[in-house]
Amino acid sequence: MDFIFLLKAAVLGIVEGLTEFLPVSSTGHLVIFSNLINIYEHSSKEFVDMFNMVIQLGAILAVVVLYRSKIIDTVKNLFPSATTPVTKSGLYFWGMIVISSIPAALIGIPFDDFIKERFFNPVTVSCALFLGGIWIIVSESKLRGSKTTPLSQITITPKQALTIGIFQVLSIIPGVSRSASTIIGGWTVGLSTVSAAEYSFFLAIPIMFGQALLNVLKVQANLVSGEWAALGVGFVVSFVVALVVIKSFLSFLQEKPLRFFGYYRIIFAFIVLIYSRFFPFVEM
């Protein structure tokens, strides 16, 4: 067993758990840190790309655990009834999630290999982080309202769901951030920051599950035992870390502006670009 390989997998699991639900791009951070710790010396690029997608399921599982009451409630009240209006039924709620997922599925699946080949490198990610940071700062100043209404107290309309889904398409480019694009999309249709963030959590379930399944099917037949072990370590670590981060993030959003994440993205992008100038990354 290659313990250094497992240690690097755990590091990436921490990175994933910390960044999946923050508007800083978990995929972008995984691309950069995969290069910084040179996990490529232990396995192929195909495995690392798959690994970075699949461990995101650990963070998604954290959403399922933390919001299990809401999820169970949507199952119990799946269909409208005398006591459950259409817009409060589970079928309606998950229908909106499906609508929001359609744009990303239509564009992300056909262009998955192209995007990985052209955009999964630290320099491209850094540029996306920088521009995305500016986007967050400008959007918050123009679109963010003062409401803190949670998702449980509002009803997403099909038009709002589709608009958020269109914004989410931008996140197929690593470094943009699915969380940032969906929150900004939520602001655009009038949602509070908290409700937009919570909606992005649920929206992550089908999107990330689909991406992970697609990536596993592509390479699973070629995986060796050490790679399966690394995958397991990354998954578990990302799950544990994400459990802590989600609650902290929602508390932060109720009191603090999102622009701090924008500043972080810009600074981090500059650091990575300067680093790459003097110490070229292993895998580009």
CSV table of C-alpha atoms in Angstrom, one decimal:
chain,number,residue,atom,x,y,z
A,1,MET,CA,0.0,0.0,0.0
A,2,ASP,CA,1.4,3.4,-1.0
A,3,PHE,CA,0.8,5.5,2.1
A,4,ILE,CA,2.0,8.7,0.5
A,5,PHE,CA,-0.6,8.2,-2.2
A,6,LEU,CA,-3.3,7.8,0.5
A,7,LEU,CA,-2.0,10.9,2.4
A,8,LYS,CA,-2.3,13.0,-0.8
A,9,ALA,CA,-5.8,11.6,-1.4
A,10,ALA,CA,-6.7,12.7,2.2
A,11,VAL,CA,-5.2,16.2,1.5
A,12,LEU,CA,-7.4,16.5,-1.6
A,13,GLY,CA,-10.4,15.3,0.4
A,14,ILE,CA,-9.8,18.1,2.8
A,15,VAL,CA,-9.6,20.6,0.0
A,16,GLU,CA,-12.8,19.3,-1.5
A,17,GLY,CA,-14.7,19.3,1.8
A,18,LEU,CA,-13.6,22.9,2.5
A,19,THR,CA,-14.4,24.3,-1.0
A,20,GLU,CA,-17.3,22.3,-2.5
A,21,PHE,CA,-20.0,24.6,-1.1
A,22,LEU,CA,-18.0,27.9,-0.9
A,23,PRO,CA,-18.1,30.2,-4.0
A,24,VAL,CA,-14.4,29.5,-4.7
A,25,SER,CA,-14.6,26.4,-7.0
A,26,SER,CA,-13.8,23.1,-5.5
A,27,THR,CA,-12.9,21.6,-8.9
A,28,GLY,CA,-10.5,24.5,-9.5
A,29,HIS,CA,-8.8,24.0,-6.2
A,30,LEU,CA,-8.5,20.3,-6.8
A,31,VAL,CA,-6.9,20.9,-10.1
A,32,ILE,CA,-4.3,23.3,-8.5
A,33,PHE,CA,-3.6,21.2,-5.5
A,34,SER,CA,-3.4,18.0,-7.5
A,35,ASN,CA,-0.5,19.6,-9.3
A,36,LEU,CA,1.1,21.2,-6.2
A,37,ILE,CA,1.3,17.9,-4.4
A,38,ASN,CA,2.0,16.0,-7.6
A,39,ILE,CA,-0.5,13.2,-7.1
A,40,TYR,CA,0.2,12.4,-10.8
A,41,GLU,CA,3.4,10.5,-9.8
A,42,HIS,CA,1.2,7.9,-8.2
A,43,SER,CA,-1.4,7.4,-11.0
A,44,SER,CA,-2.6,8.5,-14.4
A,45,LYS,CA,-4.2,11.8,-15.3
A,46,GLU,CA,-7.4,9.9,-16.2
A,47,PHE,CA,-7.6,8.5,-12.6
A,48,VAL,CA,-6.8,11.9,-11.0
A,49,ASP,CA,-9.5,13.6,-13.1
A,50,MET,CA,-12.0,10.9,-12.1
A,51,PHE,CA,-10.8,11.0,-8.5
A,52,ASN,CA,-11.4,14.8,-8.3
A,53,MET,CA,-14.9,14.4,-9.5
A,54,VAL,CA,-15.9,11.3,-7.4
A,55,ILE,CA,-14.7,12.6,-4.0
A,56,GLN,CA,-17.2,15.4,-4.5
A,57,LEU,CA,-19.8,12.8,-3.7
A,58,GLY,CA,-18.5,12.7,-0.2
A,59,ALA,CA,-19.4,16.4,0.2
A,60,ILE,CA,-22.8,15.8,-1.4
A,61,LEU,CA,-23.5,13.0,1.1
A,62,ALA,CA,-22.9,15.7,3.8
A,63,VAL,CA,-25.9,17.6,2.3
A,64,VAL,CA,-28.0,14.5,2.4
A,65,VAL,CA,-27.2,14.0,6.0
A,66,LEU,CA,-27.7,17.6,7.1
A,67,TYR,CA,-30.9,18.1,5.1
A,68,ARG,CA,-32.2,14.6,5.7
A,69,SER,CA,-35.4,15.9,7.3
A,70,LYS,CA,-36.2,18.0,4.3
A,71,ILE,CA,-35.4,15.2,1.9
A,72,ILE,CA,-37.6,12.7,3.9
A,73,ASP,CA,-40.4,15.3,4.0
A,74,THR,CA,-40.3,15.6,0.2
A,75,VAL,CA,-40.6,11.8,-0.1
A,76,LYS,CA,-43.5,11.7,2.4
A,77,ASN,CA,-45.3,14.5,0.6
A,78,LEU,CA,-44.3,13.5,-2.9
A,79,PHE,CA,-47.7,14.0,-4.4
A,80,PRO,CA,-50.1,16.9,-3.9
A,81,SER,CA,-53.0,16.2,-1.5
A,82,ALA,CA,-55.8,17.9,0.4
A,83,THR,CA,-53.2,19.1,2.9
A,84,THR,CA,-50.2,19.4,0.6
A,85,PRO,CA,-50.6,22.0,-2.2
A,86,VAL,CA,-48.8,21.4,-5.5
A,87,THR,CA,-46.0,23.9,-4.9
A,88,LYS,CA,-45.3,22.3,-1.5
A,89,SER,CA,-45.2,18.7,-2.8
A,90,GLY,CA,-41.9,16.8,-3.1
A,91,LEU,CA,-42.7,16.2,-6.8
A,92,TYR,CA,-42.8,20.0,-7.4
A,93,PHE,CA,-39.6,20.6,-5.4
A,94,TRP,CA,-37.5,17.9,-7.2
A,95,GLY,CA,-39.1,19.0,-10.5
A,96,MET,CA,-37.6,22.4,-10.0
A,97,ILE,CA,-34.2,20.7,-9.3
A,98,VAL,CA,-34.6,18.7,-12.6
A,99,ILE,CA,-35.4,21.9,-14.5
A,100,SER,CA,-32.3,23.6,-13.1
A,101,SER,CA,-30.1,20.6,-14.0
A,102,ILE,CA,-31.1,20.4,-17.6
A,103,PRO,CA,-28.9,23.2,-19.0
A,104,ALA,CA,-25.8,21.8,-17.4
A,105,ALA,CA,-26.6,18.2,-18.5
A,106,LEU,CA,-27.2,19.3,-22.1
A,107,ILE,CA,-23.8,21.1,-22.3
A,108,GLY,CA,-21.7,19.4,-19.7
A,109,ILE,CA,-22.1,15.8,-20.9
A,110,PRO,CA,-21.3,16.2,-24.6
A,111,PHE,CA,-18.3,18.5,-23.8
A,112,ASP,CA,-16.9,16.7,-20.7
A,113,ASP,CA,-13.8,15.4,-22.4
A,114,PHE,CA,-13.1,18.6,-24.3
A,115,ILE,CA,-13.4,20.7,-21.1
A,116,LYS,CA,-11.0,18.4,-19.2
A,117,GLU,CA,-8.5,18.5,-22.0
A,118,ARG,CA,-8.5,22.3,-22.5
A,119,PHE,CA,-9.4,23.8,-19.1
A,120,PHE,CA,-8.2,21.4,-16.4
A,121,ASN,CA,-4.9,23.1,-15.7
A,122,PRO,CA,-3.8,25.5,-13.0
A,123,VAL,CA,-3.2,28.6,-15.3
A,124,THR,CA,-6.7,28.4,-16.8
A,125,VAL,CA,-8.2,27.7,-13.4
A,126,SER,CA,-6.4,30.8,-11.9
A,127,CYS,CA,-7.8,33.0,-14.7
A,128,ALA,CA,-11.3,31.7,-14.0
A,129,LEU,CA,-10.8,32.2,-10.3
A,130,PHE,CA,-9.7,35.8,-10.8
A,131,LEU,CA,-12.5,36.8,-13.2
A,132,GLY,CA,-15.1,34.9,-11.0
A,133,GLY,CA,-13.9,36.9,-8.0
A,134,ILE,CA,-14.6,40.1,-9.8
A,135,TRP,CA,-18.0,38.7,-10.9
A,136,ILE,CA,-18.9,38.0,-7.3
A,137,ILE,CA,-17.9,41.4,-6.0
A,138,VAL,CA,-19.8,43.3,-8.8
A,139,SER,CA,-22.9,41.1,-8.7
A,140,GLU,CA,-23.2,41.4,-4.9
A,141,SER,CA,-23.1,45.2,-5.0
A,142,LYS,CA,-25.8,45.2,-7.7
A,143,LEU,CA,-28.0,42.2,-7.0
A,144,ARG,CA,-27.8,41.1,-3.3
A,145,GLY,CA,-30.8,42.2,-1.2
A,146,SER,CA,-31.1,42.3,2.5
A,147,LYS,CA,-33.4,39.3,2.8
A,148,THR,CA,-32.3,36.2,4.8
A,149,THR,CA,-35.3,34.1,4.0
A,150,PRO,CA,-34.4,30.4,4.0
A,151,LEU,CA,-35.4,28.0,1.2
A,152,SER,CA,-38.1,26.3,3.3
A,153,GLN,CA,-40.1,29.5,3.3
A,154,ILE,CA,-40.1,30.2,-0.5
A,155,THR,CA,-41.4,28.6,-3.6
A,156,ILE,CA,-39.0,28.4,-6.6
A,157,THR,CA,-40.9,28.9,-9.9
A,158,PRO,CA,-40.0,27.0,-13.1
A,159,LYS,CA,-38.7,30.3,-14.6
A,160,GLN,CA,-36.5,30.9,-11.6
A,161,ALA,CA,-35.3,27.3,-11.7
A,162,LEU,CA,-34.3,27.5,-15.4
A,163,THR,CA,-32.5,30.8,-14.9
A,164,ILE,CA,-30.5,29.4,-12.1
A,165,GLY,CA,-29.7,26.4,-14.2
A,166,ILE,CA,-28.5,28.5,-17.0
A,167,PHE,CA,-26.1,30.4,-14.6
A,168,GLN,CA,-24.9,27.0,-13.4
A,169,VAL,CA,-23.7,26.1,-16.9
A,170,LEU,CA,-20.8,28.6,-16.4
A,171,SER,CA,-19.4,26.3,-13.7
A,172,ILE,CA,-18.5,23.6,-16.1
A,173,ILE,CA,-15.3,25.7,-16.5
A,174,PRO,CA,-13.1,24.8,-13.5
A,175,GLY,CA,-12.4,27.9,-11.4
A,176,VAL,CA,-15.8,29.5,-12.0
A,177,SER,CA,-17.6,27.7,-9.1
A,178,ARG,CA,-20.9,26.1,-9.2
A,179,SER,CA,-21.8,27.6,-5.8
A,180,ALA,CA,-21.0,31.1,-7.0
A,181,SER,CA,-22.8,30.8,-10.3
A,182,THR,CA,-26.0,29.4,-8.7
A,183,ILE,CA,-26.0,32.0,-5.9
A,184,ILE,CA,-25.6,34.8,-8.4
A,185,GLY,CA,-28.3,33.2,-10.5
A,186,GLY,CA,-30.5,33.1,-7.3
A,187,TRP,CA,-29.8,36.8,-6.7
A,188,THR,CA,-30.8,37.6,-10.3
A,189,VAL,CA,-34.2,36.0,-9.8
A,190,GLY,CA,-34.8,37.6,-6.4
A,191,LEU,CA,-33.7,34.9,-3.9
A,192,SER,CA,-32.0,35.7,-0.7
A,193,THR,CA,-28.4,34.6,-0.3
A,194,VAL,CA,-29.3,31.9,2.2
A,195,SER,CA,-32.1,30.4,0.0
A,196,ALA,CA,-29.9,30.6,-3.1
A,197,ALA,CA,-27.1,28.8,-1.2
A,198,GLU,CA,-29.4,26.1,0.1
A,199,TYR,CA,-30.9,25.6,-3.3
A,200,SER,CA,-27.4,25.2,-4.7
A,201,PHE,CA,-26.8,22.4,-2.1
A,202,PHE,CA,-29.8,20.4,-3.3
A,203,LEU,CA,-29.0,21.2,-7.0
A,204,ALA,CA,-25.5,19.7,-6.4
A,205,ILE,CA,-27.1,16.2,-5.6
A,206,PRO,CA,-28.1,15.2,-9.2
A,207,ILE,CA,-25.4,17.3,-10.9
A,208,MET,CA,-22.5,15.9,-9.0
A,209,PHE,CA,-23.8,12.4,-8.8
A,210,GLY,CA,-24.2,12.4,-12.6
A,211,GLN,CA,-20.7,13.7,-13.2
A,212,ALA,CA,-19.2,11.2,-10.7
A,213,LEU,CA,-21.1,8.3,-12.3
A,214,LEU,CA,-20.0,9.3,-15.8
A,215,ASN,CA,-16.3,9.5,-14.7
A,216,VAL,CA,-16.3,6.2,-12.8
A,217,LEU,CA,-17.9,4.4,-15.8
A,218,LYS,CA,-15.1,5.7,-18.0
A,219,VAL,CA,-12.2,4.3,-16.0
A,220,GLN,CA,-13.4,1.9,-13.3
A,221,ALA,CA,-12.4,-1.2,-15.2
A,222,ASN,CA,-8.7,-0.1,-15.1
A,223,LEU,CA,-8.5,0.8,-11.4
A,224,VAL,CA,-6.1,-1.1,-9.2
A,225,SER,CA,-6.6,-1.7,-5.5
A,226,GLY,CA,-4.4,1.3,-4.4
A,227,GLU,CA,-6.5,3.6,-6.5
A,228,TRP,CA,-9.7,2.3,-5.0
A,229,ALA,CA,-8.3,2.8,-1.5
A,230,ALA,CA,-7.3,6.4,-2.4
A,231,LEU,CA,-10.8,7.0,-3.7
A,232,GLY,CA,-12.3,5.7,-0.5
A,233,VAL,CA,-10.0,7.9,1.6
A,234,GLY,CA,-10.7,11.1,-0.4
A,235,PHE,CA,-14.5,10.3,-0.3
A,236,VAL,CA,-14.6,9.9,3.5
A,237,VAL,CA,-12.4,12.9,4.3
A,238,SER,CA,-14.4,15.2,2.1
A,239,PHE,CA,-17.6,14.0,3.7
A,240,VAL,CA,-16.4,14.7,7.2
A,241,VAL,CA,-15.0,18.1,6.4
A,242,ALA,CA,-18.1,19.2,4.4
A,243,LEU,CA,-20.3,18.4,7.4
A,244,VAL,CA,-18.6,21.2,9.3
A,245,VAL,CA,-18.3,23.6,6.5
A,246,ILE,CA,-21.9,23.7,5.3
A,247,LYS,CA,-23.3,24.9,8.7
A,248,SER,CA,-20.5,27.4,9.1
A,249,PHE,CA,-21.1,28.8,5.6
A,250,LEU,CA,-24.8,29.4,6.1
A,251,SER,CA,-24.1,31.2,9.4
A,252,PHE,CA,-21.5,33.3,7.6
A,253,LEU,CA,-23.9,34.2,4.8
A,254,GLN,CA,-26.5,35.5,7.3
A,255,GLU,CA,-24.0,38.1,8.7
A,256,LYS,CA,-21.2,38.7,6.2
A,257,PRO,CA,-20.9,39.7,2.5
A,258,LEU,CA,-19.9,37.2,-0.1
A,259,ARG,CA,-17.3,39.6,-1.5
A,260,PHE,CA,-14.7,38.3,1.0
A,261,PHE,CA,-14.7,35.1,-1.1
A,262,GLY,CA,-14.2,37.3,-4.2
A,263,TYR,CA,-11.1,38.9,-2.7
A,264,TYR,CA,-9.8,35.5,-1.7
A,265,ARG,CA,-10.2,34.2,-5.2
A,266,ILE,CA,-8.4,37.2,-6.7
A,267,ILE,CA,-5.5,36.9,-4.3
A,268,PHE,CA,-5.2,33.1,-4.6
A,269,ALA,CA,-5.3,33.4,-8.4
A,270,PHE,CA,-2.3,35.8,-8.3
A,271,ILE,CA,-0.4,33.6,-6.0
A,272,VAL,CA,-0.9,30.6,-8.2
A,273,LEU,CA,0.0,32.5,-11.4
A,274,ILE,CA,3.2,33.9,-9.8
A,275,TYR,CA,4.1,30.5,-8.5
A,276,SER,CA,3.6,28.9,-11.9
A,277,ARG,CA,6.0,31.5,-13.5
A,278,PHE,CA,8.9,30.4,-11.3
A,279,PHE,CA,8.0,26.8,-10.6
A,280,PRO,CA,6.2,25.3,-13.6
A,281,PHE,CA,3.5,22.8,-12.6
A,282,VAL,CA,4.1,19.1,-13.1
A,283,GLU,CA,0.9,18.5,-15.1
A,284,MET,CA,-0.5,21.2,-17.4
